[in-house]
CSV table of C-alpha atoms in Angstrom, one decimal:
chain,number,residue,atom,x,y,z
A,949,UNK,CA,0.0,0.0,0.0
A,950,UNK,CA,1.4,3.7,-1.0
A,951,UNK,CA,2.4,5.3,2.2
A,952,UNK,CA,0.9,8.5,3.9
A,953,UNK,CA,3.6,10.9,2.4
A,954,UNK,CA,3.2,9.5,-1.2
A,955,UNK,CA,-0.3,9.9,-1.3
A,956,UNK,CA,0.2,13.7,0.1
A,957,UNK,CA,2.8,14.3,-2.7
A,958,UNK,CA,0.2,12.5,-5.3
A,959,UNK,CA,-2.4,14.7,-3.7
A,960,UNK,CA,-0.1,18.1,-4.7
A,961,UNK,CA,0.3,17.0,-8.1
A,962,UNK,CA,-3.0,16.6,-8.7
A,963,UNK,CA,-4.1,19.8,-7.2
A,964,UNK,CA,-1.6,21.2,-9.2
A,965,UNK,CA,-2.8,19.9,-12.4
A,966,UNK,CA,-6.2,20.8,-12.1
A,967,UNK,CA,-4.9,24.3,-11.5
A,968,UNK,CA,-3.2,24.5,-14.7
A,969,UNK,CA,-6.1,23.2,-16.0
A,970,UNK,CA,-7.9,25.9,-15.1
A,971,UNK,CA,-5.5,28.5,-16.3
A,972,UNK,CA,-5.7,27.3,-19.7
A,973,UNK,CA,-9.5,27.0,-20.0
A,974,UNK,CA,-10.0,30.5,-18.6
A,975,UNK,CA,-7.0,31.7,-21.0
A,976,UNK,CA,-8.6,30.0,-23.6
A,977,UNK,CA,-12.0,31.6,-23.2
A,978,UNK,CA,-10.7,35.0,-23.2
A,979,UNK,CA,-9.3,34.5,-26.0
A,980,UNK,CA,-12.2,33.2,-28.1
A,981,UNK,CA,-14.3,35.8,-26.6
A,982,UNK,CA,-11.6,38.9,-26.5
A,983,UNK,CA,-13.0,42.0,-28.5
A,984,UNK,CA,-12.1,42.6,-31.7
A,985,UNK,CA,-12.3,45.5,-34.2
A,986,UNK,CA,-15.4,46.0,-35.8
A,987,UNK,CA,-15.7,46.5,-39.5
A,988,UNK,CA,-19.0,46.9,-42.1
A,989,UNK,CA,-18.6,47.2,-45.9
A,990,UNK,CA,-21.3,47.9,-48.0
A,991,UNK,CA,-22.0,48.2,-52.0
A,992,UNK,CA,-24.8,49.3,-53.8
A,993,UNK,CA,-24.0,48.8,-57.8
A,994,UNK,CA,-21.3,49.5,-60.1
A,995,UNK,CA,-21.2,50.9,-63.8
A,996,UNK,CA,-21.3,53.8,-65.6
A,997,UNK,CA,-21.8,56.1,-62.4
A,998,UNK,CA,-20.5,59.2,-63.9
A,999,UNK,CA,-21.0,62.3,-62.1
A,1000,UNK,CA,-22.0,64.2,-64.7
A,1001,UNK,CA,-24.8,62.2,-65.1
A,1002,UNK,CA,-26.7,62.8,-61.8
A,1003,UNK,CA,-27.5,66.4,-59.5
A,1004,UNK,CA,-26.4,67.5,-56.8
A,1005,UNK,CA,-29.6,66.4,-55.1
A,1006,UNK,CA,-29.5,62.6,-56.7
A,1007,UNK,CA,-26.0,62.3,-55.0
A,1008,UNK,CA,-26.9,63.3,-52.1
A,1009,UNK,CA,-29.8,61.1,-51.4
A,1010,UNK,CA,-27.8,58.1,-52.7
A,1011,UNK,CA,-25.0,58.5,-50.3
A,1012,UNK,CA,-27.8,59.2,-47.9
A,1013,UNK,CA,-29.2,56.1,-48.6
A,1014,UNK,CA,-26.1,54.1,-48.4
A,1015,UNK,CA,-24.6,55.6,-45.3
A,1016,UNK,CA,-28.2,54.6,-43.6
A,1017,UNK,CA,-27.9,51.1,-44.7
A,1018,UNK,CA,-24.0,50.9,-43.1
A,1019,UNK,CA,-25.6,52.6,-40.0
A,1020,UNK,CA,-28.6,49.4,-39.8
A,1021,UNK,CA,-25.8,46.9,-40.0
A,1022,UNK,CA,-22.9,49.1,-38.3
A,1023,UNK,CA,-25.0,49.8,-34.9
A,1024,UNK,CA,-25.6,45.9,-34.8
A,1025,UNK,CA,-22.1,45.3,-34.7
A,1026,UNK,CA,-21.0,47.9,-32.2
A,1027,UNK,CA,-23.3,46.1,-29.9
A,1028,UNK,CA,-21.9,42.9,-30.1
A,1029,UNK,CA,-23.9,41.6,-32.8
A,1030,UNK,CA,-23.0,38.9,-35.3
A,1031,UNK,CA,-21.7,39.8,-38.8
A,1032,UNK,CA,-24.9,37.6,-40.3
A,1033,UNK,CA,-26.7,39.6,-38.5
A,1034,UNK,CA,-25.6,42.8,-39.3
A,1035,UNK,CA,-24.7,42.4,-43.2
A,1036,UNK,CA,-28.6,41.4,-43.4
A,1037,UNK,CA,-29.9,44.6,-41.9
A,1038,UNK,CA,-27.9,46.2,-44.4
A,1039,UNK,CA,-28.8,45.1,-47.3
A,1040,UNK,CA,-32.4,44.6,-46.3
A,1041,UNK,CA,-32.2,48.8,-45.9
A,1042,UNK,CA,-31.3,48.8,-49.3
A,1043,UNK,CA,-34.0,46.3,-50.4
A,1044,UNK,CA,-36.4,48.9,-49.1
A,1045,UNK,CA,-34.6,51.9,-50.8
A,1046,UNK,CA,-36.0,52.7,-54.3
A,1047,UNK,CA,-33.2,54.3,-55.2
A,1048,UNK,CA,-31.3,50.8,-55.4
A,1049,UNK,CA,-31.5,48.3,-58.0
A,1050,UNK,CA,-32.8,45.4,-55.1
A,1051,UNK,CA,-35.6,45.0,-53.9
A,1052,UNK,CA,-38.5,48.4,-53.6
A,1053,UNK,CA,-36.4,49.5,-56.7
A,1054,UNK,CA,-35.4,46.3,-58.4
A,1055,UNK,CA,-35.2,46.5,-62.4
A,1056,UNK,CA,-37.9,45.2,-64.8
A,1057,UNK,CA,-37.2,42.5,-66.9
A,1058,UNK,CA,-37.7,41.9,-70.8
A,1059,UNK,CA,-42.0,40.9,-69.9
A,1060,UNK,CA,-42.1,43.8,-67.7
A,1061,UNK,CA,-41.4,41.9,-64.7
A,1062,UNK,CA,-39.3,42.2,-61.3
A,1063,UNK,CA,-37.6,39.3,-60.6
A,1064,UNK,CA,-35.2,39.5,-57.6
A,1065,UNK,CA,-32.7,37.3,-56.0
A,1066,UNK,CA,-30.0,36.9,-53.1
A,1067,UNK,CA,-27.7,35.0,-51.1
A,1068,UNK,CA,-26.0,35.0,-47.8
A,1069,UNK,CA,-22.8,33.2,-46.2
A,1070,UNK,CA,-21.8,33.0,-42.9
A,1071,UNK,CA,-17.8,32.2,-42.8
A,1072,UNK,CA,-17.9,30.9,-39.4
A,1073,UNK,CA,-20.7,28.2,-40.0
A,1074,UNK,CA,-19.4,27.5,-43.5
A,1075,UNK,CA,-23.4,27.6,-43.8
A,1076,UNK,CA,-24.9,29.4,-47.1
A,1077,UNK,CA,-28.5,30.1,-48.6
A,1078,UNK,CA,-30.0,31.3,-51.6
A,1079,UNK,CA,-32.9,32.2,-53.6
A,1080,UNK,CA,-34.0,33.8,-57.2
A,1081,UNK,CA,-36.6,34.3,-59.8
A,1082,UNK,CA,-38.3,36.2,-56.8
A,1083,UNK,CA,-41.6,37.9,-57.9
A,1084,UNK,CA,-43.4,38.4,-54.4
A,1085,UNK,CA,-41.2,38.2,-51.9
A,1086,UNK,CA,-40.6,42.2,-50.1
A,1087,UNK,CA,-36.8,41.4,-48.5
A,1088,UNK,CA,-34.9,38.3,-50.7
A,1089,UNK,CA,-31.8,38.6,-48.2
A,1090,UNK,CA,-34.4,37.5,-45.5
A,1091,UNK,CA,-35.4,34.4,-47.4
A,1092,UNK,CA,-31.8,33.3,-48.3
A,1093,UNK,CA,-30.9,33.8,-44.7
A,1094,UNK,CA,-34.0,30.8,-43.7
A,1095,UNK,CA,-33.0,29.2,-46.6
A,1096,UNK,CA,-29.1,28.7,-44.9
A,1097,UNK,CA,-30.6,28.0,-41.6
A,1098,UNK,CA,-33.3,25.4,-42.9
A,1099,UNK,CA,-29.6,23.0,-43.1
A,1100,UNK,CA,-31.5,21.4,-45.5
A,1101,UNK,CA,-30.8,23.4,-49.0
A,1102,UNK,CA,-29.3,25.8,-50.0
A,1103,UNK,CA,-30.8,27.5,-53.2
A,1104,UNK,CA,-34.2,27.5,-54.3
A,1105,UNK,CA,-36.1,29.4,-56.9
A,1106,UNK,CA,-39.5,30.5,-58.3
A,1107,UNK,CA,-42.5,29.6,-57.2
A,1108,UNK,CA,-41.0,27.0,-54.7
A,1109,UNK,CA,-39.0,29.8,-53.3
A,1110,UNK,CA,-42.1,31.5,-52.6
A,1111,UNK,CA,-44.2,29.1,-50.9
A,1112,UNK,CA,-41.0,28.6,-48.2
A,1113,UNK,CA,-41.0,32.1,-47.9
A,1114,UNK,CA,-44.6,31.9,-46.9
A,1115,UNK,CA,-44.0,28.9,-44.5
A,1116,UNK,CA,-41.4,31.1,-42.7
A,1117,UNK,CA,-43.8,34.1,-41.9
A,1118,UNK,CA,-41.7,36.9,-44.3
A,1119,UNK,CA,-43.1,39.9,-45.7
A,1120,UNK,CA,-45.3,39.1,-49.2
A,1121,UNK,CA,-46.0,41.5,-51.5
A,1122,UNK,CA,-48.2,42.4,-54.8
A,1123,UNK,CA,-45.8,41.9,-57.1
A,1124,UNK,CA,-47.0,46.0,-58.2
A,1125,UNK,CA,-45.0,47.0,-54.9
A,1126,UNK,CA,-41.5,46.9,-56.6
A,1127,UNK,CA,-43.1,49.1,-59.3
A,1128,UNK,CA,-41.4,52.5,-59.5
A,1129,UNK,CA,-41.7,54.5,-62.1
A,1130,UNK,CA,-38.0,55.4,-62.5
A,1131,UNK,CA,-37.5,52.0,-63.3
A,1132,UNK,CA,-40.2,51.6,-65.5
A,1133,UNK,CA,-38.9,54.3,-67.6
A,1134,UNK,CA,-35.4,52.3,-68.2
A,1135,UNK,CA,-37.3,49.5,-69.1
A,1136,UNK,CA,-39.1,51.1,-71.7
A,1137,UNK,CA,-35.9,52.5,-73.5
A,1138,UNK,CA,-34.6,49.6,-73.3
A,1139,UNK,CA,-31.3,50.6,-74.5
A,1140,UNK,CA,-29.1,48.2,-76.4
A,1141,UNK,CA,-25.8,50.1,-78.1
A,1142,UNK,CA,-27.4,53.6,-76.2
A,1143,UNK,CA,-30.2,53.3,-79.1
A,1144,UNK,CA,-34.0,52.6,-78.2
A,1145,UNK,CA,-35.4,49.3,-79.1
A,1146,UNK,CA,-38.5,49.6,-81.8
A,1147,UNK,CA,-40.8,47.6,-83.3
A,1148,UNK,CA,-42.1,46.9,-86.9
A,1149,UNK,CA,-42.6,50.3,-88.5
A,1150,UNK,CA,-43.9,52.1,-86.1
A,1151,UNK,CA,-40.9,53.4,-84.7
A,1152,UNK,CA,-42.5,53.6,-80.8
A,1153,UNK,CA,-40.1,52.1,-78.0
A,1154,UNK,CA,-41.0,48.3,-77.1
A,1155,UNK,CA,-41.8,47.3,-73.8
A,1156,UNK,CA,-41.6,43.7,-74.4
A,1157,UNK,CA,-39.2,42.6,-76.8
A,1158,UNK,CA,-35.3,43.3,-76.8
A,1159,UNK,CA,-32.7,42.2,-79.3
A,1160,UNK,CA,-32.6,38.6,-79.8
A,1161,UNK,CA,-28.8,38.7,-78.7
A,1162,UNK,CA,-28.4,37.8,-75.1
A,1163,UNK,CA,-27.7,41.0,-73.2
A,1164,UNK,CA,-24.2,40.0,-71.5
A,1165,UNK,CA,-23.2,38.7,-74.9
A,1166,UNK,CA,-19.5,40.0,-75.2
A,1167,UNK,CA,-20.2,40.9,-79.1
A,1168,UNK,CA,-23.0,43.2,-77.8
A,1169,UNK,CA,-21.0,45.9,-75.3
A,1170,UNK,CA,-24.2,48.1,-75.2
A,1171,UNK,CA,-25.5,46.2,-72.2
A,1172,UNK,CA,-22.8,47.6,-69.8
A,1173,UNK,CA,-24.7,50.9,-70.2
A,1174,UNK,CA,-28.0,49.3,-69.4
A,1175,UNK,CA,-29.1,50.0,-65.5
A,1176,UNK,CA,-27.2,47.2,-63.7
A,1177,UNK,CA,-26.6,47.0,-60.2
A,1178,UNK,CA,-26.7,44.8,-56.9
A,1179,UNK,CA,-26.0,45.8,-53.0
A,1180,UNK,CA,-24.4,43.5,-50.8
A,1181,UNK,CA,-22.2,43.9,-47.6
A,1182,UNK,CA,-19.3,42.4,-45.9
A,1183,UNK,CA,-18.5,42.5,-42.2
A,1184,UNK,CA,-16.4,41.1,-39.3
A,1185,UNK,CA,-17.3,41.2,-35.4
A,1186,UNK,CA,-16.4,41.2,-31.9
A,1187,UNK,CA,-15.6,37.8,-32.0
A,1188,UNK,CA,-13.6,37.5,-35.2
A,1189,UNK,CA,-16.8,36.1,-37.7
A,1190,UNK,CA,-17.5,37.2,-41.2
A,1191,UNK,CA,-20.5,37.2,-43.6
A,1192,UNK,CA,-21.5,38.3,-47.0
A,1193,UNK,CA,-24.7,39.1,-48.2
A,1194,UNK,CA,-25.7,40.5,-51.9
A,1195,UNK,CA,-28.9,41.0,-53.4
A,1196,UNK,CA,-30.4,42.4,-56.6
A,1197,UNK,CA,-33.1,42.9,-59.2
A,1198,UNK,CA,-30.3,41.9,-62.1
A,1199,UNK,CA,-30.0,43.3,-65.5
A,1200,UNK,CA,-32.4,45.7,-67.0
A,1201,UNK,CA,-34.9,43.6,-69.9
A,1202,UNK,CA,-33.0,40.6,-69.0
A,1203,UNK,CA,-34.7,37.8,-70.5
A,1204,UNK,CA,-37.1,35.8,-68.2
A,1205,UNK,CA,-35.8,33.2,-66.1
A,1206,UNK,CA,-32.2,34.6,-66.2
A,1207,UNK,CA,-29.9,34.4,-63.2
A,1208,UNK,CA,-27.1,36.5,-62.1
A,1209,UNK,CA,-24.0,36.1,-60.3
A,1210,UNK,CA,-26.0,37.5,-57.0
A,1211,UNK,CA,-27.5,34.1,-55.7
A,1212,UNK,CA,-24.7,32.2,-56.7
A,1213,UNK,CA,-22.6,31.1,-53.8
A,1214,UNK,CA,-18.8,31.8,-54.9
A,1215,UNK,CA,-19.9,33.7,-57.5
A,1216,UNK,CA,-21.4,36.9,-56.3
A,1217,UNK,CA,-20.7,36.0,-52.3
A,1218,UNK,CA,-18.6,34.4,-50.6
A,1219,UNK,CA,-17.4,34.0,-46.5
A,1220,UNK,CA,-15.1,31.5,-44.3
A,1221,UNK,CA,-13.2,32.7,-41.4
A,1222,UNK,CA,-10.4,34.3,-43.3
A,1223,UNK,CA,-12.4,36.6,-45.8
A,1224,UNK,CA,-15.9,37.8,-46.7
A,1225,UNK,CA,-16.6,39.1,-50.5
A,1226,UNK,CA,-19.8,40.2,-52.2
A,1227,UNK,CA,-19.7,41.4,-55.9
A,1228,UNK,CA,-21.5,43.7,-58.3
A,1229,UNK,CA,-21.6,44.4,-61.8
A,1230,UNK,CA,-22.2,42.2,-65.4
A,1231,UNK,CA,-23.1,38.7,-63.9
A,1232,UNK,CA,-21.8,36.7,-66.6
A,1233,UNK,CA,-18.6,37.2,-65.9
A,1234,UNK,CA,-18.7,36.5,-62.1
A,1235,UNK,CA,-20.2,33.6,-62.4
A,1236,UNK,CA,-17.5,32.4,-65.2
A,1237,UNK,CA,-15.1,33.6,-63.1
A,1238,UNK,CA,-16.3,32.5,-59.6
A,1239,UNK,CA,-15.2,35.9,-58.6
A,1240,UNK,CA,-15.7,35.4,-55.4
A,1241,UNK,CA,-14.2,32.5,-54.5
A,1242,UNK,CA,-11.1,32.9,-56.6
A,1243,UNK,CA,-10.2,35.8,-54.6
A,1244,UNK,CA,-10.6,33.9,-51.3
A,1245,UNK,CA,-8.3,31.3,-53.1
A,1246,UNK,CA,-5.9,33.4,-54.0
A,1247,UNK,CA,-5.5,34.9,-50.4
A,1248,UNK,CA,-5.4,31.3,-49.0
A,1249,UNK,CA,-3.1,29.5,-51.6
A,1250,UNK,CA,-1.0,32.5,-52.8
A,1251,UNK,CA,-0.9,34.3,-49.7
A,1252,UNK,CA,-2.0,37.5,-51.6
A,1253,UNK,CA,-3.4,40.4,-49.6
A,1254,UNK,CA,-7.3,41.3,-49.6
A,1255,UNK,CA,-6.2,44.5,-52.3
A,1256,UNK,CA,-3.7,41.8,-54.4
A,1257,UNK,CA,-6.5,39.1,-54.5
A,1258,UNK,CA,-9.3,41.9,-55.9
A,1259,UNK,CA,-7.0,43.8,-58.0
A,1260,UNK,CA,-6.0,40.8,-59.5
A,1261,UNK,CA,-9.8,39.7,-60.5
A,1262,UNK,CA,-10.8,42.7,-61.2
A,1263,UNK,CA,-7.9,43.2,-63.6
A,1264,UNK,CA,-8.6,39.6,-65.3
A,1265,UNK,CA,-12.6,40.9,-65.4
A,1266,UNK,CA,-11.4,44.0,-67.3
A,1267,UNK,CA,-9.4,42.4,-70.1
A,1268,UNK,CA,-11.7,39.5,-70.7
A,1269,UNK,CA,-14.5,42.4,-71.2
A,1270,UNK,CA,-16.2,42.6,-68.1
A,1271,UNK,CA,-17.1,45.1,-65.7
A,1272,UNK,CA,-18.3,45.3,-62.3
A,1273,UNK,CA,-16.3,45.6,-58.8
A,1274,UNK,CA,-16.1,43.8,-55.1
A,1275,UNK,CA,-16.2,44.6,-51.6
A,1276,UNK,CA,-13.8,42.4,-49.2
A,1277,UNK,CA,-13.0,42.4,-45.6
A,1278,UNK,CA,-10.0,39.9,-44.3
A,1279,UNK,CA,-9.8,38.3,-40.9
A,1280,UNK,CA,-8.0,41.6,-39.3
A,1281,UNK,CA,-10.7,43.9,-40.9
A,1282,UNK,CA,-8.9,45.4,-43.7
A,1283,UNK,CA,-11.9,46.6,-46.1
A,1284,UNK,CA,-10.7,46.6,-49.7
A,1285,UNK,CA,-12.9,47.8,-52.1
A,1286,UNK,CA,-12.0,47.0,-55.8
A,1287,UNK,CA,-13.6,47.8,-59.3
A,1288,UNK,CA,-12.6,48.2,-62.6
A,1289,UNK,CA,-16.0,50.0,-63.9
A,1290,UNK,CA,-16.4,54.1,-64.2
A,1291,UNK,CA,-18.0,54.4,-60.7
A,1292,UNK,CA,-19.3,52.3,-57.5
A,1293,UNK,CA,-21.4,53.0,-54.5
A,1294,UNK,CA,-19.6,52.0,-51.4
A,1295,UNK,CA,-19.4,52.9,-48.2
A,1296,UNK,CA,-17.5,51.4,-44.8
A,1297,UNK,CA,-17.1,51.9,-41.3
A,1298,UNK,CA,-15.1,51.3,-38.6
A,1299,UNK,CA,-13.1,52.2,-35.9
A,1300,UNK,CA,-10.4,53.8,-38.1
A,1301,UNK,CA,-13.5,56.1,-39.5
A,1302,UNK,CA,-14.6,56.8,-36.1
A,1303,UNK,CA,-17.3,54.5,-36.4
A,1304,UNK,CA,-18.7,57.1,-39.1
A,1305,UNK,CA,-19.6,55.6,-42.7
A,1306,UNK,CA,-17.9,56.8,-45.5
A,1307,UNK,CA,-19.2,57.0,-48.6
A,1308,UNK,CA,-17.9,57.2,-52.3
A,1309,UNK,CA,-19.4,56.9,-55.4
A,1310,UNK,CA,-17.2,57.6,-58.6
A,1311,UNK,CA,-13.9,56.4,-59.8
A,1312,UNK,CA,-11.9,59.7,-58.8
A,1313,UNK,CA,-13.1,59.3,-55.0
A,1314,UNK,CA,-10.0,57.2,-52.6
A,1315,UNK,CA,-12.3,56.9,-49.7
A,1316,UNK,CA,-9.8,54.1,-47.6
A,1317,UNK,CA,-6.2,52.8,-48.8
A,1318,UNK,CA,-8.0,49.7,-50.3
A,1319,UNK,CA,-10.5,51.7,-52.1
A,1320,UNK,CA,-8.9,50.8,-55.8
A,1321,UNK,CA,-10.1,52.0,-59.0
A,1322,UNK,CA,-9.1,50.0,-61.9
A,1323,UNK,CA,-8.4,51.7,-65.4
A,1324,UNK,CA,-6.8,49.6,-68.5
């Protein structure tokens, strides 16, 4: 049998243990819940945002409009929200904005018809959802959001899409609420090569027909001055986790049934727990491209920075005939924001800003050191 002074000494050492135990589990706590720096990214289109094509007064509401979206997904994080959280208030404030081609102001397509669609990643879960061909549906980021957290699918369309979205209690609408008569002007020129679309003889604009070329064709460049656009947002909390969430109404008289880079996961959004990205711009070429999730690859595998990664699609995007931009945050909160068309509204905030958004809109405009207009 061990004797009296062994089992003291046996005693110590286990006492001891226990307390290093200890240590390491309370060290290891504060470190997966120590504060971090907060950081919010937003975009709401790119293209041929020229600022001699809008008054002073249009400006002004549209950075208006996109420094009240940061400041729906901004205040969440300041209060130790979660970045899924806070990238969906975001870009459901732009959803309900007319001025923005998502939701409320979403573009009509060739039939005179809104069709919407969205998606949403959360890096830390690895979990992502999706929707499109949305006719009824008032918020789409919503619905991609209970799509992810069904862990069941991950993209649905149409009329399915719908009926889930009814299941889950979300906001449906008359399908005349997305009408707005700014948009319904665009659709009516329908412009293809900045010319208006006719019909037989008559010579009067068309409001349900367009050119029998596909509009992202790259042998018809005249759809890059057609009203594109998509909003999205990007963001890292408190405790280190990033999302992405983008939504739009597409492509001005897209052809029914067509589907952007926006709902496609990789594509038009992307998040893990080393970088969030959402997209903008011709659709096409994301989704060819996987935009996205190249530049997420080329930060993990080439060890390129958030700008190198961006730059480096963007540039690829630009040559191949493309045109569009991204927002990106990396794991330490660095917000790059990347495009390679004449303008795109973005915004950010963080502590470096103060916790005040900033806002830019055209190509001349260096809001942050990653803010990087293209030009080749």
């Amino acid at each position: 049998m061990p004797q009296t002074g062994e089992i003291s000494a046996a005693s110590r050492i286990a006492a001891l243990l226990v307390k290093v135990l200890c240590m390491f589990k309370r060290r290891g706590h504060s470190e997966k819940h120590k504060t971090l720096p907060v950081t919010l990214v937003v975009h709401a289109g790119a293209g041929n945002i020229l600022k001699q094509k809008m008054t002073y007064e249009e400006e002004e509401q549209l950075r208006a409009g996109i420094s009240q979206a940061i400041d729906c997904g901004y205040a969440i994080l300041r209060n130790d929200g979660l970045a899924i959280d806070a990238v969906e208030a975001s870009v459901r404030s732009l959803e309900n904005n007319p001025l923005f081609n998502a939701g409320k102001g979403a573009v009509f397509n060739r039939d005179g018809i809104n069709q919407l669609e969205a998606s949403i990643m959360d890096g830390n879960l690895g979990a992502a959802g999706a929707a499109t061909l949305l006719t009824t549906v008032k918020n789409p980021i919503t619905l991609a959001r209970k799509v992810m957290e069904s862990n069941f699918h991950v993209f649905l369309c149409g009329p399915g899409a719908e009926s889930y979205a009814k299941e889950q209690g979300l906001d449906i609408v008359d399908p005349s609420y997305f009408w707005t008569r700014h948009r319904w002007e665009q659709h009516e020129r329908g412009y293809i090569h900045n010319k208006p679309l006719t019909t037989g003889n008559s010579g009067s604009s068309s409001l349900t027909t367009v050119a029998s070329a596909t509009l992202a064709d790259s042998k018809h460049k005249g759809y890059l001055d057609l009203p594109m656009g998509t909003v999205g947002a990007v963001a890292i909390d408190a405790n280190g986790y990033m999302a992405a969430a983008t939504s739009t109404g597409g492509m001005s008289n897209k052809w029914d049934g067509r589907i952007g880079d926006s709902p496609v996961i990789g594509a038009g959004t992307f998040a893990n727990k080393s970088v969030a990205v959402s997209s903008t711009g011709a659709g096409e070429y994301f989704i060819r491209q996987g935009t996205a999730r190249y530049i997420a690859l080329r930060m993990q595998l080439l060890g390129e920075s958030s700008d190198q990664a961006c730059k480096a699609a963007m540039s690829e995007m630009k040559a191949s005939g493309g045109d569009g931009g991204v927002i990106c945050i990396s794991a330490d909160g660095y917000p790059s924001m990347v495009f390679c068309s004449a303008g795109m509204y973005r915004g950010y905030c963080s502590q470096s800003t103060k916790h005040i958004p900033v806002i830019g809109i055209f190509g001349d405009e260096k809001i942050a050191p990653g803010d990087i207009h293209i030009k080749l």
